[in-house]
Every structure is written in C-alpha cells, then in structure tokens.
mmCIF file of C-alpha atoms and ligand atoms in Angstrom:
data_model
loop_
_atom_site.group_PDB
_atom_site.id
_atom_site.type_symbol
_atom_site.label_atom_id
_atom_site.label_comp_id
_atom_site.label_asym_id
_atom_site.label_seq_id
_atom_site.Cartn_x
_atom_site.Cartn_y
_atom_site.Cartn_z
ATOM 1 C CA UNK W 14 21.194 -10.051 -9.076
ATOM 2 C CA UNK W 15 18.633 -7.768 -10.132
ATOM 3 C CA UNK W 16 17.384 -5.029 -7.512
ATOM 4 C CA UNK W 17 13.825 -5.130 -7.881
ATOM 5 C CA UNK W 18 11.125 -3.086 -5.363
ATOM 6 C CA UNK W 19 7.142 -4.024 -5.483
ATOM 7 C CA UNK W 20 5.705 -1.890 -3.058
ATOM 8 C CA UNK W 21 6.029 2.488 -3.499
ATOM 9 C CA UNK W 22 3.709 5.271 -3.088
ATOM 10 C CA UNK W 23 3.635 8.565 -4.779
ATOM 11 C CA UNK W 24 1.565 11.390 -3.762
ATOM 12 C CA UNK W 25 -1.538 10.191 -5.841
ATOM 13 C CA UNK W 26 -2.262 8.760 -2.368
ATOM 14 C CA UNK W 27 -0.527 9.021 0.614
ATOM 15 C CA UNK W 28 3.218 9.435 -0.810
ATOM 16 C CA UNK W 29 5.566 12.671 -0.691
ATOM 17 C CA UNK W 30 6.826 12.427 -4.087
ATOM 18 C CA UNK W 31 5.468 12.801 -7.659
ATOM 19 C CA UNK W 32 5.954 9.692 -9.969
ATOM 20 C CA UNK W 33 8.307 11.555 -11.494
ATOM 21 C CA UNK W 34 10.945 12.144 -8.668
ATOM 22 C CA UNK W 35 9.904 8.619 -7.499
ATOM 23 C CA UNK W 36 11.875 7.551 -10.863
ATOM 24 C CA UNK W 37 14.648 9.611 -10.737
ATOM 25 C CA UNK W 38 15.377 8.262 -7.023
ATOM 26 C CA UNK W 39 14.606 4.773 -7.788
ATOM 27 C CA UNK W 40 17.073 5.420 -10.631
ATOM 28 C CA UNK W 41 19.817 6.918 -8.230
ATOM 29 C CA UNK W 42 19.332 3.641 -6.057
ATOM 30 C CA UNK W 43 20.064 1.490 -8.753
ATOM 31 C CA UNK W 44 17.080 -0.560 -9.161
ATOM 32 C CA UNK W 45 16.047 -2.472 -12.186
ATOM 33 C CA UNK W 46 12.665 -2.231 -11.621
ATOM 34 C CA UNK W 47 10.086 -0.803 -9.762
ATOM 35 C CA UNK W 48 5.892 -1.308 -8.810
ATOM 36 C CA UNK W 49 4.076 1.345 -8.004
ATOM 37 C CA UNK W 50 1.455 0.224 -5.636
ATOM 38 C CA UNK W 51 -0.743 3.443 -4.539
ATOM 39 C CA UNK W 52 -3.708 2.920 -2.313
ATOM 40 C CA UNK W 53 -6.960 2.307 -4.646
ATOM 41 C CA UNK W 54 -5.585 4.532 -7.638
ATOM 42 C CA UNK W 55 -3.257 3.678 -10.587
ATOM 43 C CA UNK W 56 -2.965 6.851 -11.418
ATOM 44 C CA UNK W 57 0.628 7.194 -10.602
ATOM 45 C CA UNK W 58 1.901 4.586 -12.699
ATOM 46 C CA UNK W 59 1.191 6.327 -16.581
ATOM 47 C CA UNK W 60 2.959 9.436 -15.385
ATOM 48 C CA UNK W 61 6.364 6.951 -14.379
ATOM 49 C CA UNK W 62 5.854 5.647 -17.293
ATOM 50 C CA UNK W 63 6.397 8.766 -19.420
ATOM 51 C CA UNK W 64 9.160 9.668 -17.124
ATOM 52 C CA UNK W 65 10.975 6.459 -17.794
ATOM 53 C CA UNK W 66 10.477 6.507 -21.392
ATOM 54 C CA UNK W 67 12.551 9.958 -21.174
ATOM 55 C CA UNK W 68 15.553 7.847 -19.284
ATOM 56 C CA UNK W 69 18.686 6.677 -20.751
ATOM 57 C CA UNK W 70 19.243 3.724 -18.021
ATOM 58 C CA UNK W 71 16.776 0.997 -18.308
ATOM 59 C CA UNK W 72 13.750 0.261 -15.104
ATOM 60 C CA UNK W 73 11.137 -1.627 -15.584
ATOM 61 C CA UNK W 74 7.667 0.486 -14.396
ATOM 62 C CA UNK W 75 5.268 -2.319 -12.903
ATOM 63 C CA UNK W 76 1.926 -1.069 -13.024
ATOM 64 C CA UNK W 77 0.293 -2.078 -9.312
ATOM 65 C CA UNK W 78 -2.408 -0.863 -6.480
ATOM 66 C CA UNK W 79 -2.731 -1.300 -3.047
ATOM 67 C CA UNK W 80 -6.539 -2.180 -2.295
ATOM 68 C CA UNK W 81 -8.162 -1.579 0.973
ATOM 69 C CA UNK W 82 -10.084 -4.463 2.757
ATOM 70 C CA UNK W 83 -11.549 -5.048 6.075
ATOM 71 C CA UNK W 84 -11.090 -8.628 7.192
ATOM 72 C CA UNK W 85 -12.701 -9.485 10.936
ATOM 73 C CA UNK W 86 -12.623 -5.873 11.813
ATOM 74 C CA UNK W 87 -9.052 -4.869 10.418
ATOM 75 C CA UNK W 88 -7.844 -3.102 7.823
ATOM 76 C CA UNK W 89 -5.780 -5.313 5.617
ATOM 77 C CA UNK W 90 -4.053 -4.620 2.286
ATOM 78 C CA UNK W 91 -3.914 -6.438 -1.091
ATOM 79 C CA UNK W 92 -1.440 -5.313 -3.681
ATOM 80 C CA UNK W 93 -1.923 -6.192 -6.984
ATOM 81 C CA UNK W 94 1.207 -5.888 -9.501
ATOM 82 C CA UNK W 95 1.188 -5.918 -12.825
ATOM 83 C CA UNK W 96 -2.661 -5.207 -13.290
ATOM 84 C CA UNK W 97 -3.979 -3.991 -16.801
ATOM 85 C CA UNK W 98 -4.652 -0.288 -15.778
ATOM 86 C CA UNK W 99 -6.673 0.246 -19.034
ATOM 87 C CA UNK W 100 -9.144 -2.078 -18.050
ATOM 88 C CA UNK W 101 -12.506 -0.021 -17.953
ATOM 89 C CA UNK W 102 -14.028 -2.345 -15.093
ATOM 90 C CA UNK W 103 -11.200 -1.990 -12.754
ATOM 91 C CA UNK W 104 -11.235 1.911 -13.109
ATOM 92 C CA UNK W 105 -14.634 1.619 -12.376
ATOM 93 C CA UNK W 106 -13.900 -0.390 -9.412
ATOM 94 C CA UNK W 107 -11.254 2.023 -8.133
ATOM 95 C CA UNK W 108 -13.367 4.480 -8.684
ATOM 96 C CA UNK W 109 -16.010 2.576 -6.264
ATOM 97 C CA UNK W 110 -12.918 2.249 -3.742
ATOM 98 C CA UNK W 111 -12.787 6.318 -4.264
ATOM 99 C CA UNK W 112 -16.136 7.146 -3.155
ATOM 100 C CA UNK W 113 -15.859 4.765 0.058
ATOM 101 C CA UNK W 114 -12.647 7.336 0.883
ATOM 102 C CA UNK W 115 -14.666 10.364 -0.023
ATOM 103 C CA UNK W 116 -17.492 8.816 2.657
ATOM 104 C CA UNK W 117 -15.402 8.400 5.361
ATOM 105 C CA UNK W 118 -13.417 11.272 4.415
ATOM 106 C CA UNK W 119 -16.677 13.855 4.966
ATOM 107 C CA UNK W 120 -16.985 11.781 8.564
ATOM 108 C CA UNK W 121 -13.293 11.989 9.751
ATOM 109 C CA UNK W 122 -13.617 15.984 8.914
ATOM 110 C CA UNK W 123 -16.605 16.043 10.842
ATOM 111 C CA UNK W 124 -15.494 14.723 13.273
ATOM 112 C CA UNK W 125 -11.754 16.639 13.621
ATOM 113 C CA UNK W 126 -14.383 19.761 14.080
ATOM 114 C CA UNK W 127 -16.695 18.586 16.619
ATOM 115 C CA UNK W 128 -12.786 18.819 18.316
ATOM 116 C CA UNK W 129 -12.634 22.129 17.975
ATOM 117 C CA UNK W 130 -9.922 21.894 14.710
ATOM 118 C CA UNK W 131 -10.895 23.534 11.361
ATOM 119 C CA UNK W 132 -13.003 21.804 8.917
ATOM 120 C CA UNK W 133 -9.964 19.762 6.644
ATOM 121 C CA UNK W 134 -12.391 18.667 3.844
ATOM 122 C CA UNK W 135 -11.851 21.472 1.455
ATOM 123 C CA UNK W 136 -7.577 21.543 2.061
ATOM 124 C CA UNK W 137 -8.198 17.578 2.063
ATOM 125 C CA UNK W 138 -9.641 17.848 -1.823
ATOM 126 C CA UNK W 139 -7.130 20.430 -3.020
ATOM 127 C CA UNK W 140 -3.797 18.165 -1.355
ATOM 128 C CA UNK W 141 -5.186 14.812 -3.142
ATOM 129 C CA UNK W 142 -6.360 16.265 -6.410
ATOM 130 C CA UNK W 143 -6.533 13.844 -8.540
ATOM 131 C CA UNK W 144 -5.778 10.781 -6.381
ATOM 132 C CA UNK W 145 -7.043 9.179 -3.240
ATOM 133 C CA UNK W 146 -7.851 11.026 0.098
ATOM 134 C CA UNK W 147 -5.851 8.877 2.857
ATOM 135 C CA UNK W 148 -6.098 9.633 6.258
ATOM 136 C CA UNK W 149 -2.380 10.849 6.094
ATOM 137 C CA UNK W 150 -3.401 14.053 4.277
ATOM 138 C CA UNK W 151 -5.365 14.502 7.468
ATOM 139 C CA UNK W 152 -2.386 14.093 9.677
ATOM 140 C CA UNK W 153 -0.326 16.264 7.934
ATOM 141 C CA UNK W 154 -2.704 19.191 7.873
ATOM 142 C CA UNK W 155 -3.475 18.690 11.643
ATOM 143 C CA UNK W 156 0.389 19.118 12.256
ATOM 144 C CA UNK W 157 0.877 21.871 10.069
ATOM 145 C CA UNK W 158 -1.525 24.121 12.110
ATOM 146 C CA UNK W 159 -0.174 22.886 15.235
ATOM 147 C CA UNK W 160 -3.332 21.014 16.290
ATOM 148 C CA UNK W 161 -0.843 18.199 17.107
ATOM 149 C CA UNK W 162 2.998 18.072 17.308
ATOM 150 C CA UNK W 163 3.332 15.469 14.689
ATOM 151 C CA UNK W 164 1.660 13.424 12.155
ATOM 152 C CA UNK W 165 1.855 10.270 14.347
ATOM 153 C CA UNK W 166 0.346 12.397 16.934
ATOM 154 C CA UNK W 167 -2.355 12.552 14.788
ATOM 155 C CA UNK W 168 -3.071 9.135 14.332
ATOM 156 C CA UNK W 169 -2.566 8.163 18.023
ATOM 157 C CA UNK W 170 -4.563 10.388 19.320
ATOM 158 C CA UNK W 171 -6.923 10.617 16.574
ATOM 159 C CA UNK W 172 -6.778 8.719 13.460
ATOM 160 C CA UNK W 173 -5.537 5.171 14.278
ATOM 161 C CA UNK W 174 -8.338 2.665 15.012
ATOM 162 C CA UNK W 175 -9.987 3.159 17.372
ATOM 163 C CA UNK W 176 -9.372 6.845 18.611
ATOM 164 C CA UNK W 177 -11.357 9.529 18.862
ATOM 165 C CA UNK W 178 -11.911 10.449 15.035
ATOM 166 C CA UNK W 179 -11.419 6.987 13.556
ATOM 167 C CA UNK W 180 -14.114 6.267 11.249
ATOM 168 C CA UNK W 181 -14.919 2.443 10.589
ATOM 169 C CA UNK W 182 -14.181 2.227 6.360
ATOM 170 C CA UNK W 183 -16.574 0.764 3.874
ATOM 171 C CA UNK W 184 -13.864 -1.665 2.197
ATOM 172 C CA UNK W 185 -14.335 -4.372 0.126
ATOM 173 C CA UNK W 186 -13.550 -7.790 1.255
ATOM 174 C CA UNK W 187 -9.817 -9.972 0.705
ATOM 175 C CA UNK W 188 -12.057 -11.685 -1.376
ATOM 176 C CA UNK W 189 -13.043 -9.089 -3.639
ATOM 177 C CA UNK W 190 -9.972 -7.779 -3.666
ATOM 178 C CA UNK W 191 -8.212 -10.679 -5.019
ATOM 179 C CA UNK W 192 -11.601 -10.860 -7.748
ATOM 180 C CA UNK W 193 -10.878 -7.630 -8.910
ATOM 181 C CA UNK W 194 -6.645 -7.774 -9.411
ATOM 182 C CA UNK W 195 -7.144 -11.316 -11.387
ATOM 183 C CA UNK W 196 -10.066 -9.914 -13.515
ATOM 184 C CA UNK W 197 -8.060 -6.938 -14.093
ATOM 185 C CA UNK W 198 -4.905 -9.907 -15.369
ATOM 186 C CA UNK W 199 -2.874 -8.680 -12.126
ATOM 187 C CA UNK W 200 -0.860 -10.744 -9.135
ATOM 188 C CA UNK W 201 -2.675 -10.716 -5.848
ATOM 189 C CA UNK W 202 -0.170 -10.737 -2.997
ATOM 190 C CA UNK W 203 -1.056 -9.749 0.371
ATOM 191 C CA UNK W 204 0.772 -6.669 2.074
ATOM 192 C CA UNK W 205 2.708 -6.587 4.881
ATOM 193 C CA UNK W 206 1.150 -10.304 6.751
ATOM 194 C CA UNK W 207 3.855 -8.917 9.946
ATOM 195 C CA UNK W 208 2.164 -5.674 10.437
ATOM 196 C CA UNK W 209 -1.178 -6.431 10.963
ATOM 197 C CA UNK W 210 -2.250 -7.035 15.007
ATOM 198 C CA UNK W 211 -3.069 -10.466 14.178
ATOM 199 C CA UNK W 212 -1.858 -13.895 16.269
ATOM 200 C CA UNK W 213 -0.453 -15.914 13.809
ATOM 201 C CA UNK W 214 -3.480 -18.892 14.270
ATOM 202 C CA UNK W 215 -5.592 -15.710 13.143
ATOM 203 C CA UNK W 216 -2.966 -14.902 10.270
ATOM 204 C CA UNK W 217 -2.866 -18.642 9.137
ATOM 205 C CA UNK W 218 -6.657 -17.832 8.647
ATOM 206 C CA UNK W 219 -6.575 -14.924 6.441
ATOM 207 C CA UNK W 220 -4.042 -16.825 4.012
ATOM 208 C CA UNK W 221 -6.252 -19.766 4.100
ATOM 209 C CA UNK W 222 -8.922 -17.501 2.728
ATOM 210 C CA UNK W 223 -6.672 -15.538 0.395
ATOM 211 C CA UNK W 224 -5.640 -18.787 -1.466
ATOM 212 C CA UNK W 225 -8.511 -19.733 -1.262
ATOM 213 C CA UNK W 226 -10.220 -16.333 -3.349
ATOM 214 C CA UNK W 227 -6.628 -16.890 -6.153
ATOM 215 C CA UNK W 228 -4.531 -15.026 -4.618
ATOM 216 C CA UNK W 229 -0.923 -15.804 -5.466
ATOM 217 C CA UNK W 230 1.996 -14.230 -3.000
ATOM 218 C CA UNK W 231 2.908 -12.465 0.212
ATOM 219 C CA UNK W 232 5.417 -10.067 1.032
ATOM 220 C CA UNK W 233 7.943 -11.957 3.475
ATOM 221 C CA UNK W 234 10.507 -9.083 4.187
ATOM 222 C CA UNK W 235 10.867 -5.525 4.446
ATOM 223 C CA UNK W 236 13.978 -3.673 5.851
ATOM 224 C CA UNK W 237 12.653 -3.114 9.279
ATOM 225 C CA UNK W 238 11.329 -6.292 10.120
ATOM 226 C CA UNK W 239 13.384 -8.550 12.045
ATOM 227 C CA UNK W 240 15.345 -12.230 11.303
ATOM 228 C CA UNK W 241 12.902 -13.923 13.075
ATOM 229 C CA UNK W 242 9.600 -12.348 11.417
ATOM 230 C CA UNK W 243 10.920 -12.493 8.019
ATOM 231 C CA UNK W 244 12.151 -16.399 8.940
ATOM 232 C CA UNK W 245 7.589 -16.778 9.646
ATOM 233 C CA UNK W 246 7.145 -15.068 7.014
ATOM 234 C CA UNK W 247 9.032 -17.409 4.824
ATOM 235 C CA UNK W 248 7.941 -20.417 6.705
ATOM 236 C CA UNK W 249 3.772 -19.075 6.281
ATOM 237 C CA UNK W 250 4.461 -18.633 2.133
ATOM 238 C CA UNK W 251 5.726 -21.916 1.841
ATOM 239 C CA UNK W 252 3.482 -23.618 4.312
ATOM 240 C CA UNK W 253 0.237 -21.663 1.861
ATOM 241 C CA UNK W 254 2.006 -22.462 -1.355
ATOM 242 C CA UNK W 255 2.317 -18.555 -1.646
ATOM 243 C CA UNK W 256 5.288 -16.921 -3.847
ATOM 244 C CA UNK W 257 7.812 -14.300 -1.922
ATOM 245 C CA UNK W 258 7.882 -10.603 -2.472
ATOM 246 C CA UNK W 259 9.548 -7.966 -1.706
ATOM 247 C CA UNK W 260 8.790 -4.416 -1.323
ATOM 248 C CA UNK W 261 9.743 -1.259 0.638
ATOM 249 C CA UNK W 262 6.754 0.582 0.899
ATOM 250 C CA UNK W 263 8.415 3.535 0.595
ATOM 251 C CA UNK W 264 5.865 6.773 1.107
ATOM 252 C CA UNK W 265 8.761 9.546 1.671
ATOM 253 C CA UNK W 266 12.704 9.985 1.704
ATOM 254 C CA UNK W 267 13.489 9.363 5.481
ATOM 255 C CA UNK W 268 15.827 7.075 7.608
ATOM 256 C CA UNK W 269 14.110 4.334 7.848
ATOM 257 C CA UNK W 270 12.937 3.496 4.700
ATOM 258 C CA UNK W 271 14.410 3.711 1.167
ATOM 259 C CA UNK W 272 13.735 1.841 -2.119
ATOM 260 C CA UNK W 273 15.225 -1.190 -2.881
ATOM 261 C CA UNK W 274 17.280 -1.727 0.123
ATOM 262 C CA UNK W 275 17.385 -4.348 2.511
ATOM 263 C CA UNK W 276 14.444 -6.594 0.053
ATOM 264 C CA UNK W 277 16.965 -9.553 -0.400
ATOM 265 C CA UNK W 278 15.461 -12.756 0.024
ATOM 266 C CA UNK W 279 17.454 -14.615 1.844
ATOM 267 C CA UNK W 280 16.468 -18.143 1.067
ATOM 268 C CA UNK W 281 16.034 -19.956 -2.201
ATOM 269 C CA UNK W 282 11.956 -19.666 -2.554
ATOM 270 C CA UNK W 283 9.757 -19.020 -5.491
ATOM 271 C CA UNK W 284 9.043 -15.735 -5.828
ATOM 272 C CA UNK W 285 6.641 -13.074 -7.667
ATOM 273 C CA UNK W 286 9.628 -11.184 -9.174
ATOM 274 C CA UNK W 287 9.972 -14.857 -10.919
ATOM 275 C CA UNK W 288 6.354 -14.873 -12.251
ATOM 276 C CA UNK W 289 6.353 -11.189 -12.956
ATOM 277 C CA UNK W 290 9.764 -12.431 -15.045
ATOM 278 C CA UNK W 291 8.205 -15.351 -17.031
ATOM 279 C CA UNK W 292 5.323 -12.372 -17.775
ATOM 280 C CA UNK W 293 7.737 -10.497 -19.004
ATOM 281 C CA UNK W 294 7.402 -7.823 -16.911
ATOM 282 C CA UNK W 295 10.651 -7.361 -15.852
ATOM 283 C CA UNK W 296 13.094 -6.316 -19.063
HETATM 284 P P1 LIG F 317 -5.893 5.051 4.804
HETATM 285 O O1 LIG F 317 -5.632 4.068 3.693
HETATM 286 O O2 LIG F 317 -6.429 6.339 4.314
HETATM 287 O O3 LIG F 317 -6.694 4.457 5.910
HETATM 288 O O4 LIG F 317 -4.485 5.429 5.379
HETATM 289 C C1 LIG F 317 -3.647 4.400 5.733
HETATM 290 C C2 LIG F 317 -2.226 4.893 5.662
HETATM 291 O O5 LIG F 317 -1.943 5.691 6.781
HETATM 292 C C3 LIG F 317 -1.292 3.716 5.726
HETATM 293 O O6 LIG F 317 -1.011 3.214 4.457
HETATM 294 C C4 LIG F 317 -0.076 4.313 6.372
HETATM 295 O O7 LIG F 317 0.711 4.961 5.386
HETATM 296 C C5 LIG F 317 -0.657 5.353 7.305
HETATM 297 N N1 LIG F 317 -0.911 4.866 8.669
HETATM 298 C C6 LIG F 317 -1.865 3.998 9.054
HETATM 299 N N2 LIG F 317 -1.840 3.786 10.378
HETATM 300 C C7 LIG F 317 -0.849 4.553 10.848
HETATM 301 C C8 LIG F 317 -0.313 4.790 12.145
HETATM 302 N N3 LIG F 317 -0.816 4.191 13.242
HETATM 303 N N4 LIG F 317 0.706 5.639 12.230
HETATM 304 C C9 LIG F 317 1.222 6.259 11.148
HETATM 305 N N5 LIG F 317 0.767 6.082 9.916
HETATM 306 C C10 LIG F 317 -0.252 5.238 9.753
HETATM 307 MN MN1 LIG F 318 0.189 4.309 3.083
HETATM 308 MN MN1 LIG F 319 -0.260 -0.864 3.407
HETATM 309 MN MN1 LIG F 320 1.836 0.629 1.021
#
C-alpha cells in the first residue's frame, strides 16, 4: 500500500522546515507521495519540486494550499490539492488572501504593544519573507523574549479567539474557497471537520454547504484523533457523498506528529488519494 500524506507545512507559512528538509524527511519516512498544503501561499511547493527532481527514490510532490475562511464566526480551513499553481488568477487570489494577513497582522502588533511587548511587525516581515504572516510567527517571537513561557501561552492568553489580542480576520467564505481551488483545476476537501468547536448538527451544516459550493472530500483521520471521531468522520463523508483523506498536518518534527504515520484508512471508502490517482498525480 502506498504511504501517501496530503496535509504539510513548510516555513512559507507557519512550518519549521524549508521545502527542502520537508523532502528529505518525508523521504526518510518512506512516503510515496506528499501535498504540500501551506496556509494561502504555494510558494513552497516549486522549491520541493526542485528538491525532488535532485532525488534518486521516487515521491510524488502534490502541489496544494490551505485557504482561510470564516464560516458563522469560525475560522475554518479548505485545502486544495493538486491546484495549477501557475494559474495567474489564483496567484492573484492568494495574493488577495496575503493582504487580509498583512491587515490583521498590523492590528495583532498593535495590539501586543498596547500590552506593553515590543512592536513584532518588523521581526514579523523579516521571519515570513516571502510567505504568509501566521499568527504563529507571533507566538514564537513572544516566547523568545520571554513575554510568555511558551508559544501556546501565547495563543491562550493572547492569540486564540477570543483573547486579548485576537483580531477578527477578513477571510473569504467556504464558498469562495471551494470557487477558487476548482477554477484553479484543484480538489476542495475540507480540513480537519474534528477540530473545529462545532456540534456535529452545526458540522452537518457546513458540509451541506461545502457540497453544495463543489467541493469534493474531507479529511476523516489524523494520528491524534480518536476511534470514535475518525469512525464520524467516516460516517459524515459517506453520509455527504464526500471522498476520504488523509493528512498529518505536520508544521514541525515533534512527538506528536510526524508525516505519513498513523493516515491509514481503516475502512474500504473512496478516497481523494484515488482521484488524485486516476489524475495522475500520484506516479
Ligand atoms: P493563522 O492562520 O495565522 O490564523 O494561524 C493559524 C495557525 O496557528 C494554525 O494553522 C495552527 O498552526 C496555529 N494555531 C491556531 N490556533 C492555535 C492554538 N489555540 N494553539 C496553538 N496553535 C494554534
Ligand atoms: Mn498552521
Ligand atoms: Mn488548519
Ligand atoms: Mn494545516
């Protein structure tokens, strides 16, 4: 069976690693192929890429983002896998997504200093460069000067909605989200449906309106979640008509997380790695 992972970050948003060492660990854990899904920015995936090209043992590099949207007051996220990156309109789009981050960015600073903590903006710039400014570059600046005693400090006493210096984002909607990952030739599938603090009527909902906008799979499992969520998860993409995916979601080497492992679908279900297949996306 082939050991496929949809959902990484590398530090073109709010991952640890380059695309490059990305690759070389995805490489040491075996997998077959791999989607880079940053937040809002693509940027990560032409630099993997040229690092896999360079690689004696075969991966396949799917090209894939991780929009932003507010739905009824919550942030929820929309990956899209195996999206044209060339296309002119989506960079123009993610782009748009760019500026909404540089808004709230310049608000969350402002913020942070009306706290008595050092204006972040400038450091904020320099750590993103060329990618997106997440709220985690915030974090990890406000526990490097001590200002709290760790990043998830930071967002519990600060960042997380709604503390004191969480600023409410100018996403898109699910809608547009899912308009701009088909126009762009990609696979809409929604991240994470367990994570969000939604009762499931309330989830049932936001699927509803997802299919309803073309969007095509959820992730059903992820190597924390338990038996019993990833046994809803399963029961909410067949119940929507929605194919399976897997991801980790991996943002930095630690414990918890690592790519490719524990992403097994359990179940016989149709799945996106089967689409992304028949695409021929996968080698
Ligand atoms: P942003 O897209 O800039 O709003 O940042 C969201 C990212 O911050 C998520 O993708 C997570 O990686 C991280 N994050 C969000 N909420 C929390 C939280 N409560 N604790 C730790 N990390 C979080
Ligand atoms: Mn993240
Ligand atoms: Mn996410
Ligand atoms: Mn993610």
């Amino acid at each position: 069976m082939k050991k496929i992972d949809l959902h990484s970050h590398t530090y073109y948003s709010d991952g640890a690693l380059s695309p490059a060492e990305l690759v070389l660990r995805a490489h040491n854990m075996q997998l077959d192929a791999l989607a880079i899904t940053d937040h809002d920015t693509c940027l990560g995936v032409v630099e993997a890429r040229a690092v896999q090209a360079q690689q004696a043992r075969p991966m396949s590099i799917i090209s894939g983002v991780e929009l932003s949207t507010a739905w009824e007051g919550q942030d929820i996220h929309i990956l899209g896998l195996d999206v044209n990156i060339d296309c002119p309109i989506f960079q123009q789009r993610l782009a748009q997504q760019g500026e909404a981050r540089w808004q709230r960015a310049q608000k969350i600073a402002a913020k942070l200093q009306s706290f008595g903590m050092p204006d972040y903006l400038p450091q904020v710039q320099v750590m993103a460069g060329q990618g997106q400014i997440t709220r985690v570059h915030f974090a990890r600046l406000m526990y490097q000067d001590g200002s709290v005693a760790s990043m998830q400090t930071a967002f519990n006493r600060y960042l997380a909605h709604p503390k004191r210096a969480y600023v409410d984002p100018e996403w898109i909607s699910v809608a547009t989200a899912v308009k701009w990952i088909t126009e762009a030739g990609g696979i809409a599938v929604v991240a994470h449906p367990s994570r969000y603090d939604l009762k499931t009527k309330h989830l049932r909902r936001l699927l509803a309106e997802f299919v309803q906008a073309g969007g095509q799979g959820m992730e059903v499992t992820n190597a924390s979640m338990s038996p019993s969520k990833t046994e809803l998860m399963l029961r909410l993409a067949d119940e929507y008509q929605l194919l399976a995916s897997a991801g980790s979601d991996f943002h930095f080497p630690c414990r918890w997380t690592e790519l490719g492992r524990g992403l097994q679908i359990a179940r016989e279900v149709k799945k996106v790695s089967d689409l992304l297949l028949q695409r021929g996306a996968l080698a």
